[in-house]
Coordinates of C-alpha atoms and ligand atoms in Angstrom, one line a residue:
X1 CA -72.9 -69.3 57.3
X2 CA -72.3 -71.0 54.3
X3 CA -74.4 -70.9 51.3
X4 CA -74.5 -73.5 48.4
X5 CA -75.3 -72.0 44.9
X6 CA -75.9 -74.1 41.7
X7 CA -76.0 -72.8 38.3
X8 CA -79.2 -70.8 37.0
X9 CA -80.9 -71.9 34.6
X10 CA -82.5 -68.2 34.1
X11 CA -83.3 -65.5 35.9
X12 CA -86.9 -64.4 35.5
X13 CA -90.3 -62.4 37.4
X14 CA -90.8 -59.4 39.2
X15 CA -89.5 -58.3 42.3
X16 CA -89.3 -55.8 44.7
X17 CA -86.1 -54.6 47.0
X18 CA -85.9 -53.0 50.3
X19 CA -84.9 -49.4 50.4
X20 CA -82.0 -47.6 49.5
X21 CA -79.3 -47.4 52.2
X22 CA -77.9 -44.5 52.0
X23 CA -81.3 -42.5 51.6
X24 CA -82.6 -44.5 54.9
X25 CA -79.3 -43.2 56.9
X26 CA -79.9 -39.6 56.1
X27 CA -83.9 -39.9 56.6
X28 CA -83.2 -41.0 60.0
X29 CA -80.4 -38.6 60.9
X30 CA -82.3 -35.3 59.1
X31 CA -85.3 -36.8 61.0
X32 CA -84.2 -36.9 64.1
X33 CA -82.9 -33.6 64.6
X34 CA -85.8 -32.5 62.7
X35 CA -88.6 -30.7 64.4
X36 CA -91.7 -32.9 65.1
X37 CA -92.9 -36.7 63.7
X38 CA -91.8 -38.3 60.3
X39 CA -93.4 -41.2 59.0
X40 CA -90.6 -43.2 57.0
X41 CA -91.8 -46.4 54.4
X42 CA -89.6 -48.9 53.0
X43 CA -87.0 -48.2 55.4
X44 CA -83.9 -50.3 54.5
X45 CA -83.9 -53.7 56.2
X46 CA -79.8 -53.4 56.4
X47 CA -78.2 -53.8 59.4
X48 CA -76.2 -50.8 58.5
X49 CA -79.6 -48.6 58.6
X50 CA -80.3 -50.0 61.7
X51 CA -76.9 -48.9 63.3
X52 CA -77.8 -45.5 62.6
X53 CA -81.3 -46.0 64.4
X54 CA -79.7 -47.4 67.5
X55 CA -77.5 -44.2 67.6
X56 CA -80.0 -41.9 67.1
X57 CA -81.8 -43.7 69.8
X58 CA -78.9 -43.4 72.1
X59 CA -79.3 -39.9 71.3
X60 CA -82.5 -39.5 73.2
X61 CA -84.8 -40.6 70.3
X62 CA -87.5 -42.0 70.4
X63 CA -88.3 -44.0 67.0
X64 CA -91.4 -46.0 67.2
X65 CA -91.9 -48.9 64.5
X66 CA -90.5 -52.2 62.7
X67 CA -89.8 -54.0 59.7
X68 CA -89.6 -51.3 57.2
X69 CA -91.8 -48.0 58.8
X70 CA -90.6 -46.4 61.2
X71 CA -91.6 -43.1 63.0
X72 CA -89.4 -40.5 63.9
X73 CA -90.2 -38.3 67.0
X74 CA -87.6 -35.4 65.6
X75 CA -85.6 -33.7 68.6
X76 CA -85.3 -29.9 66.7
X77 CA -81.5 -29.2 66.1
X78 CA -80.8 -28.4 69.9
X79 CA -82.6 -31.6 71.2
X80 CA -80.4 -34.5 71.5
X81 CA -78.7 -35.5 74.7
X82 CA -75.9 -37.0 76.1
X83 CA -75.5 -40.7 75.6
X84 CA -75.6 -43.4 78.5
X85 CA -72.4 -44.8 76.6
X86 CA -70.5 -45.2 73.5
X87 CA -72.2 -44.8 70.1
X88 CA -72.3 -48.1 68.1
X89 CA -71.6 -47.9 64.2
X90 CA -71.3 -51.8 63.7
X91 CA -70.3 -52.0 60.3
X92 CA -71.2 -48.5 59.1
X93 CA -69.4 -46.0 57.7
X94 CA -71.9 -43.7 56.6
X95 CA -73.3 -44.0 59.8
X96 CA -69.7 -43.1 61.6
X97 CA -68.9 -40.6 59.5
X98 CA -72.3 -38.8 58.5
X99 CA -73.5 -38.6 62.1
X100 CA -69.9 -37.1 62.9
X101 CA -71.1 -34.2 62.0
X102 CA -74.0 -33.8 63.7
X103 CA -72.1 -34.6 66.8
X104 CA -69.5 -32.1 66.5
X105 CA -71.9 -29.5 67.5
X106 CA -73.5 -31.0 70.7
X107 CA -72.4 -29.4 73.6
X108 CA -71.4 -32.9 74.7
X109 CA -68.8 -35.5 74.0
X110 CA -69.3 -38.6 72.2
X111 CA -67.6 -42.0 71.2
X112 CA -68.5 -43.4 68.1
X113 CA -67.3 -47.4 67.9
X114 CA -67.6 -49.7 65.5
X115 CA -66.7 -53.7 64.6
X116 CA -63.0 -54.9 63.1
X117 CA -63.8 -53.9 59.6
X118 CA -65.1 -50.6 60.7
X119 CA -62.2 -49.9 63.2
X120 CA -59.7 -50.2 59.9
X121 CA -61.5 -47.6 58.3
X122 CA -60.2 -44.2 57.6
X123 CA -61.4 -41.1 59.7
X124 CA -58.9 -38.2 58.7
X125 CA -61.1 -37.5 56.3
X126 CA -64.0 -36.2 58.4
X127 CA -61.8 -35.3 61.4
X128 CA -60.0 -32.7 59.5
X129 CA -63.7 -30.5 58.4
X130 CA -65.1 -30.7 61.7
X131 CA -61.8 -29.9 63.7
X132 CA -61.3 -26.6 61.5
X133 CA -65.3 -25.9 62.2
X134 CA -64.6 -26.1 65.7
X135 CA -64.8 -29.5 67.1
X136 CA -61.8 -31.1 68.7
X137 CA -62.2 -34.9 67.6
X138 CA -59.7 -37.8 69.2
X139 CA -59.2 -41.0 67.2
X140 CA -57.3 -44.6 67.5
X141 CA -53.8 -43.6 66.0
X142 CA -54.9 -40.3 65.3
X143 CA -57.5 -41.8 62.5
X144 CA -59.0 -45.2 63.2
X145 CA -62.4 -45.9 65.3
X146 CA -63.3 -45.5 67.8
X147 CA -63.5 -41.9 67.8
X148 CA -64.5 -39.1 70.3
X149 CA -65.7 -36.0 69.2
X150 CA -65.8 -33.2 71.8
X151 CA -68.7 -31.0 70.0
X152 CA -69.1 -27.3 70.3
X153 CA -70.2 -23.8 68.7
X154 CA -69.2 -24.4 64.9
X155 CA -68.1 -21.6 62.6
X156 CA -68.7 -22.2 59.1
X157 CA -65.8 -23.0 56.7
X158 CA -65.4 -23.8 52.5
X159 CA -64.2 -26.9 52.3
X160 CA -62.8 -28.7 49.1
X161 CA -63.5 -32.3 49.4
X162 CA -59.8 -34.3 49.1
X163 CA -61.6 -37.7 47.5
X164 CA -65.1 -37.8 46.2
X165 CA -66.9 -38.8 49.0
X166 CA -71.0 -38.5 49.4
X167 CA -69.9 -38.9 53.8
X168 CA -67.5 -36.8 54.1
X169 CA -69.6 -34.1 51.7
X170 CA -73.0 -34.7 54.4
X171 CA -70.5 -35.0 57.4
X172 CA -70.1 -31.0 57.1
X173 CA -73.4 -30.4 55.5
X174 CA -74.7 -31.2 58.7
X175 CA -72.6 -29.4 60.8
X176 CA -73.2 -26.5 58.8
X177 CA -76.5 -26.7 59.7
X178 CA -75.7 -25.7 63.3
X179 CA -73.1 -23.2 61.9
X180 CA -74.1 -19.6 62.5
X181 CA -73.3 -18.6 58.5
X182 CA -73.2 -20.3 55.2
X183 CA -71.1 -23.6 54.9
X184 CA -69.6 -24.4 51.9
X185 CA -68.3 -27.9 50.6
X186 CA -66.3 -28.3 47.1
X187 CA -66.6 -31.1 45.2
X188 CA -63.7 -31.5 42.3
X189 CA -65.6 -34.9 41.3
X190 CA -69.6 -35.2 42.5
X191 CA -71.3 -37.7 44.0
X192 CA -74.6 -38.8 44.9
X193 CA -76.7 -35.9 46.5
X194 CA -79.3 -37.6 48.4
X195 CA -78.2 -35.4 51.3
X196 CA -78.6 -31.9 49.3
X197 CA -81.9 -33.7 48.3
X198 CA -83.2 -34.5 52.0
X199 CA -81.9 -31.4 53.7
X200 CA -83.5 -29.4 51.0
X201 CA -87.4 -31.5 51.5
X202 CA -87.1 -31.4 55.0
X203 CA -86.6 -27.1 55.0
X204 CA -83.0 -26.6 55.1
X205 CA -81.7 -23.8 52.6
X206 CA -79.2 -25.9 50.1
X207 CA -77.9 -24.2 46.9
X208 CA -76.1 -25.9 44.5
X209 CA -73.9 -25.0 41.1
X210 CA -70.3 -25.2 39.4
X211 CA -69.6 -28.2 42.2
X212 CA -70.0 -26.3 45.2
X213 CA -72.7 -27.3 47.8
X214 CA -74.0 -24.6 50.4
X215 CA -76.0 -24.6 53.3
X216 CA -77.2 -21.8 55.7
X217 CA -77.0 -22.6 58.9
X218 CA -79.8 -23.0 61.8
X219 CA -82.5 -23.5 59.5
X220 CA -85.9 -24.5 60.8
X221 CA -85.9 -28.6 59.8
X222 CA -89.6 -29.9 60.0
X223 CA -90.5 -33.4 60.0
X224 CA -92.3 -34.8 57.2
X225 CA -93.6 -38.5 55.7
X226 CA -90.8 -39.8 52.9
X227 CA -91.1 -42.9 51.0
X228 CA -87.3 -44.5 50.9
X229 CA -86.9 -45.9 46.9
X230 CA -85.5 -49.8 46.7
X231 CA -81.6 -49.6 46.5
X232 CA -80.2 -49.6 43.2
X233 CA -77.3 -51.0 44.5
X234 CA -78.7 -54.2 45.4
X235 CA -80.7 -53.9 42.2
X236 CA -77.3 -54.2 40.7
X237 CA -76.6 -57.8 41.6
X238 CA -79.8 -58.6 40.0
X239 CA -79.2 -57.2 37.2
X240 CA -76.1 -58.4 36.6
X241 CA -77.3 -62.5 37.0
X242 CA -80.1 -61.4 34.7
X243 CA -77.7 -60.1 32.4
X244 CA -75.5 -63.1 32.0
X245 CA -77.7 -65.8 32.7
X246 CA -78.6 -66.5 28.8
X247 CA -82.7 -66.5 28.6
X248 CA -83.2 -64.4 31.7
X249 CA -86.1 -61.3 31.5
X250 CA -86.3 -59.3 34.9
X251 CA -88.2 -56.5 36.5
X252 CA -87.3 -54.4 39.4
X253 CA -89.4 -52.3 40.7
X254 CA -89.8 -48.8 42.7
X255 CA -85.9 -48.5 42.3
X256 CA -84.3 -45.3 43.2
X257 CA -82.5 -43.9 40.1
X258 CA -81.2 -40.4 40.5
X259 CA -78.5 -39.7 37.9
X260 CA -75.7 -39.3 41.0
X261 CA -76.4 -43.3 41.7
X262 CA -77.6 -44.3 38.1
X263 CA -74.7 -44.5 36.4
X264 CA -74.5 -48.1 36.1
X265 CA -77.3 -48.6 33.9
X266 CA -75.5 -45.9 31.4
X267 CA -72.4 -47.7 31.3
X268 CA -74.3 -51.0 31.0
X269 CA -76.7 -49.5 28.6
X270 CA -73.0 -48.1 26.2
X271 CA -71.7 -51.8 26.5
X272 CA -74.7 -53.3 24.6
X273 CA -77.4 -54.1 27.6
X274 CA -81.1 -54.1 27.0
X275 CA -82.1 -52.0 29.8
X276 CA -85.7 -50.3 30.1
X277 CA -86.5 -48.2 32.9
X278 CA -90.5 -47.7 32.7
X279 CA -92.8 -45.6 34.7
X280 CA -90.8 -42.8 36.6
X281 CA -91.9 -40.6 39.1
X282 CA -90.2 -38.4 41.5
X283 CA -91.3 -38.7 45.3
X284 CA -89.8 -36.8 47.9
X285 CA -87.4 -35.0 44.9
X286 CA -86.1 -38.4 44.0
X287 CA -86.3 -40.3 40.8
X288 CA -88.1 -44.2 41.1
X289 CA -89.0 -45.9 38.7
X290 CA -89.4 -50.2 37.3
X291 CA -86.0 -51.5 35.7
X292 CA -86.7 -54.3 32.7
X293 CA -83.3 -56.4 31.7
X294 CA -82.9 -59.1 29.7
X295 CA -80.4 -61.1 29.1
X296 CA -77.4 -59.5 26.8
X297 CA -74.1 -60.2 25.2
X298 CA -72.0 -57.0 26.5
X299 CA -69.2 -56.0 25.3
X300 CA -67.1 -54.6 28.3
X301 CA -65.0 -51.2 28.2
X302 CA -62.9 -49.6 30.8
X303 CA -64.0 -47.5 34.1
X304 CA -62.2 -44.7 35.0
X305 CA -62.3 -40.7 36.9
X306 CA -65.8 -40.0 38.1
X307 CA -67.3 -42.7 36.5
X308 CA -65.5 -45.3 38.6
X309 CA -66.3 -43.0 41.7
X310 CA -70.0 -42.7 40.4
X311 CA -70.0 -46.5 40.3
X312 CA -68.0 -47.6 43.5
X313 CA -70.3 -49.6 45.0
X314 CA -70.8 -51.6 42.0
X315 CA -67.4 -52.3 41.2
X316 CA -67.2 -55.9 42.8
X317 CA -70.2 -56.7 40.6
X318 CA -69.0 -55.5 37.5
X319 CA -65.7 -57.3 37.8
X320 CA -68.0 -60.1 37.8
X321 CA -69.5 -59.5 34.9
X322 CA -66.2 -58.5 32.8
X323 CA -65.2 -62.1 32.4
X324 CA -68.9 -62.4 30.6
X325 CA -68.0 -59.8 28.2
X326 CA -66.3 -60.0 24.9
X327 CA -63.7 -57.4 25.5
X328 CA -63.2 -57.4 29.3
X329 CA -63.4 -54.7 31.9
X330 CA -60.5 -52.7 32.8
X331 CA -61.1 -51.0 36.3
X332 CA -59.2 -47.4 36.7
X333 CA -58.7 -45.3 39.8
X334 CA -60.6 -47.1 42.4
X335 CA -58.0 -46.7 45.0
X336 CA -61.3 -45.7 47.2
X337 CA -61.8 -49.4 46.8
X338 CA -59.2 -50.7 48.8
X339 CA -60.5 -48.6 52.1
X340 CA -64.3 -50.2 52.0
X341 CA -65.6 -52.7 54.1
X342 CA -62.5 -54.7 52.9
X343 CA -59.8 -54.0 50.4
X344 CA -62.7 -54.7 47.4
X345 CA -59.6 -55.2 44.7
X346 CA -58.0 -57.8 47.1
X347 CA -60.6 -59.7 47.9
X348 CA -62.5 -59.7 44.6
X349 CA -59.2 -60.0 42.1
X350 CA -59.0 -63.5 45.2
X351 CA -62.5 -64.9 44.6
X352 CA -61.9 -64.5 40.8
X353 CA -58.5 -66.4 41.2
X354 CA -60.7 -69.1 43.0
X355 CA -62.7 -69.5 40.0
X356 CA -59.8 -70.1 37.4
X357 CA -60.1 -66.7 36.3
X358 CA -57.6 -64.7 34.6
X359 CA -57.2 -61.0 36.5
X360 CA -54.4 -58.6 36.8
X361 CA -54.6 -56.2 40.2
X362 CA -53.1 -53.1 39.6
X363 CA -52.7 -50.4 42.1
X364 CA -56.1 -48.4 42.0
X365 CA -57.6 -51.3 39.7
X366 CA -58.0 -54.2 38.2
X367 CA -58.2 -55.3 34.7
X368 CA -60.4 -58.7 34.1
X369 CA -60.5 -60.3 30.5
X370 CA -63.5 -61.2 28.7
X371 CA -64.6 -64.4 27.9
X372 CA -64.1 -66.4 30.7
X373 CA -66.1 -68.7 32.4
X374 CA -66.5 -69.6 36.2
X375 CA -65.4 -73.0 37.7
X376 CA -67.3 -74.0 40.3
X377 CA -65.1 -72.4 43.8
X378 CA -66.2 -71.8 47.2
X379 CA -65.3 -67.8 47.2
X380 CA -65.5 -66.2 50.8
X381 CA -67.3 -62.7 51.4
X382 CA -64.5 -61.9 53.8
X383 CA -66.9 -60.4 55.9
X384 CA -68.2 -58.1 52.9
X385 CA -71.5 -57.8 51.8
X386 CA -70.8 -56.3 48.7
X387 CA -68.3 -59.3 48.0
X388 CA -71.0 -61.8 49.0
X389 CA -73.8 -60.7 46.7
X390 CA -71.2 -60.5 43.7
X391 CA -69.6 -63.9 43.7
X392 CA -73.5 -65.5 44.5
X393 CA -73.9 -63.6 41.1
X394 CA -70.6 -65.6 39.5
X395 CA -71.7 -68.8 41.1
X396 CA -75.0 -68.0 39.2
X397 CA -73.5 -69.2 36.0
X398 CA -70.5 -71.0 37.1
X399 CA -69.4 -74.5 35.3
X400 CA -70.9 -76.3 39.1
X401 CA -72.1 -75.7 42.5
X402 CA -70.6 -72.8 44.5
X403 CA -70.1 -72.0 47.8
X404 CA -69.7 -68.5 49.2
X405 CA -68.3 -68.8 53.0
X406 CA -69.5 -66.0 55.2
X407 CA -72.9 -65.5 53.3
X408 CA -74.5 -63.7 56.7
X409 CA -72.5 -60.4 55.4
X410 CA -75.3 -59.5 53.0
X411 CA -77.2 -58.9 55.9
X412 CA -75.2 -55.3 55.9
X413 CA -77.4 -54.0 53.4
X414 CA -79.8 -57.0 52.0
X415 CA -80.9 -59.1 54.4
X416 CA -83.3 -61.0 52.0
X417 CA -80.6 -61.4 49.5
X418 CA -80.9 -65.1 49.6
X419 CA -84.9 -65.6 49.1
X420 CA -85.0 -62.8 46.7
X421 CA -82.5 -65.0 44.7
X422 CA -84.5 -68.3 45.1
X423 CA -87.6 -66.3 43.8
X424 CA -86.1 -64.6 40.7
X425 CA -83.6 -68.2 39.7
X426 CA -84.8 -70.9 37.8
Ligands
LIG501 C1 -72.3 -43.6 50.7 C2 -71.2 -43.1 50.0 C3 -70.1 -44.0 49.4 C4 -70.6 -45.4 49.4 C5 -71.3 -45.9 50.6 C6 -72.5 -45.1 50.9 C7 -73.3 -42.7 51.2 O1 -69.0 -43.9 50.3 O2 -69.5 -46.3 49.1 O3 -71.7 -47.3 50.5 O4 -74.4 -43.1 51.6 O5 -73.0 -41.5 51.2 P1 -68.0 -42.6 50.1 O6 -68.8 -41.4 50.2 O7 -67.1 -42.7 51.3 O8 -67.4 -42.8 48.8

């Protein structure tokens, strides 16, 4: 599909986005090995989420619902059974790698598969915990999808994460939880804890302090109602148009904004933006609350250590955005980048080339000028969602019309990407 974008005039209103993604994953996962129902709202609308309800229907459970509520008929940690056939990840990686864990203490095999841009994805990374916990796991070359993970009796293991990864870090929290002992994961760099979060609301016992993470295992997990927060990550694209659209005053609201994902509106806040984040609460033991931005002249900065790994998903967007600042934005150590749903420096420093930007790719970066303006292109998501949302945000206040080739990608995580657009635009 390809979607024609003209200029905005402003960006304006009050909107609402569907849930967080990677809170929905882990609802559904806890949930179904969970003892007894849970009620989820605002379940995200992503075809991601929904790859991780398919599995866990495959798994023998039964999840009643639509749209965004959904009930979960847990199974109790020993409940699941054997598949009728391979596991289906589609474009998921949390969903490949977080639910890797779970499987590597079934007393059954499994096959996890996923599509082309899933199946180029590394697996190493979650192979290596679970195989020294016990499982024996087999993979495409020894580390692409499709895997098969022959599960087992897990012993529990300290493990010190190699990258900063919130999968890999859940991958063996939840095989801890069928370890008989206390499983420890290391984090050198932290990142979001939605996981420590759930686990912990759902009855698990999680401590946490000085970057280590443990969990007891066999806990009693009992099912509860949880209200998923909107995804700040799609927030992001929104408030990123509303940022450089000149005249432009936005509210988001009910967005999920625990420090481990809010980072962005920090660094956006320490480059000049006019940011408010009224009425917070915390439901289920996560932080929600509105976000108000207006329109602001940033002036850009660099990204770098855990800040760029704090900010990963929001990378393509920001590169965006540091051709509308006055100093530029230099992107450091985002190698992690180049191993997402596609190599995000590639094809972002391409659709910036497509616009007349200047850019310079570096190995685990980019660095992108400030002052520039976008020339009406026709960019291509390359199958990315996260590339397709950004460059509609360029075309947003490029020089003409835009096209983005290979729109349908948002679907990933933001189905209603597009209307939400029509209804904030002018
Ligand atoms: C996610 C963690 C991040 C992120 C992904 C979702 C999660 O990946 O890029 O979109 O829900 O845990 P890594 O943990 O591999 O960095």
């Amino acid at each position: 599909m390809q979607q024609k974008i003209s200029p905005a005039s402003r960006i304006s209103g009050s909107i609402t986005l569907p849930g967080d993604k990677s809170i929905s994953h882990r609802y559904a996962m806890i949930a179904s090995i969970a003892e007894g129902d849970s009620r989820i709202t605002n379940y995200s609308t992503g075809a991601d989420c929904h790859s991780t309800l398919g599995c866990m229907r495959a798994l023998g459970v039964e999840i009643e619902g639509s749209g965004t509520e959904f009930t979960i008929h847990g199974r109790g940690l020993h409940g699941l059974r054997v598949p009728a056939g391979d596991l289906d990840a589609g474009n998921s990686g949390s969903t490949i790698r977080m639910l890797s864990g779970i499987l590597a203490a079934q007393p059954f095999a499994s096959r996890i598969v996923g599509d082309e841009s899933l199946s180029r994805r590394p697996m190493q990374r979650i192979m290596s915990p679970i195989e020294q916990m016990g499982a024996r796991v087999t993979a495409r070359d020894g580390k692409f999808p499709p895997i098969e993970i022959h599960g087992g009796a897990l012993k529990p293991i300290e493990y010190t994460l190699p990258v900063p990864s919130a999968q890999v870090k859940t991958c063996v929290l939840f095989a801890g939880l069928y370890a008989d002992g206390r499983t420890t994961v290391v984090e050198p760099v932290k990142s979001r804890d939605h996981s420590e979060i759930a686990l912990r609301e759902f009855g698990a016992d999680v401590t946490v302090g000085n970057g280590r993470i443990t969990i007891a295992g066999r806990p009693r997990l009992t099912g509860r109602d949880l209200q998923v927060p909107s995804d700040i990550s799609s927030a992001a694209f929104f408030i990123v148009a509303a940022l450089m659209v000149p005249g432009s005053e936005l509210t988001i609201r009910g967005v999920g904004l625990n420090p481990t994902r809010a980072a962005l509106l920090d660094v956006l806040g320490e480059m000049g933006a006019h940011i408010r984040v009224p009425n917070l609460e915390s439901v289920n033991g996560e932080l929600i609350g509105d976000i108000v931005v207006e329109h602001s002249q940033l002036k850009g900065g660099v990204l770098q250590g855990a800040l760029t790994a704090a900010l990963i998903d929001e990378i393509p967007v920001l590169a965006v955005l540091g051709a509308a600042t006055t100093g530029g934005i230099e992107i450091k150590d985002a190698g992690e980048l180049r191993v997402k749903e596609t190599d995000r420096i590639n094809t972002v420093v391409d659709n910036l080339k497509r616009a007349g930007l200047r850019v310079f790719e570096t190995a685990n970066g980019m660095v992108i000028p400030g002052r520039q303006k976008f020339r009406a292109a026709q960019f291509d998501s390359f199958g990315d969602h996260r590339i397709a949302m950004a460059f509609a945000v360029a075309a947003l206040t490029a020089d003409g019309e835009c096209t983005i080739d290979g729109a349908e990608a948002a679907s990933v995580s933001f189905p209603e990407f597009w209307d939400k657009l029509n209804q904030v635009r002018g």
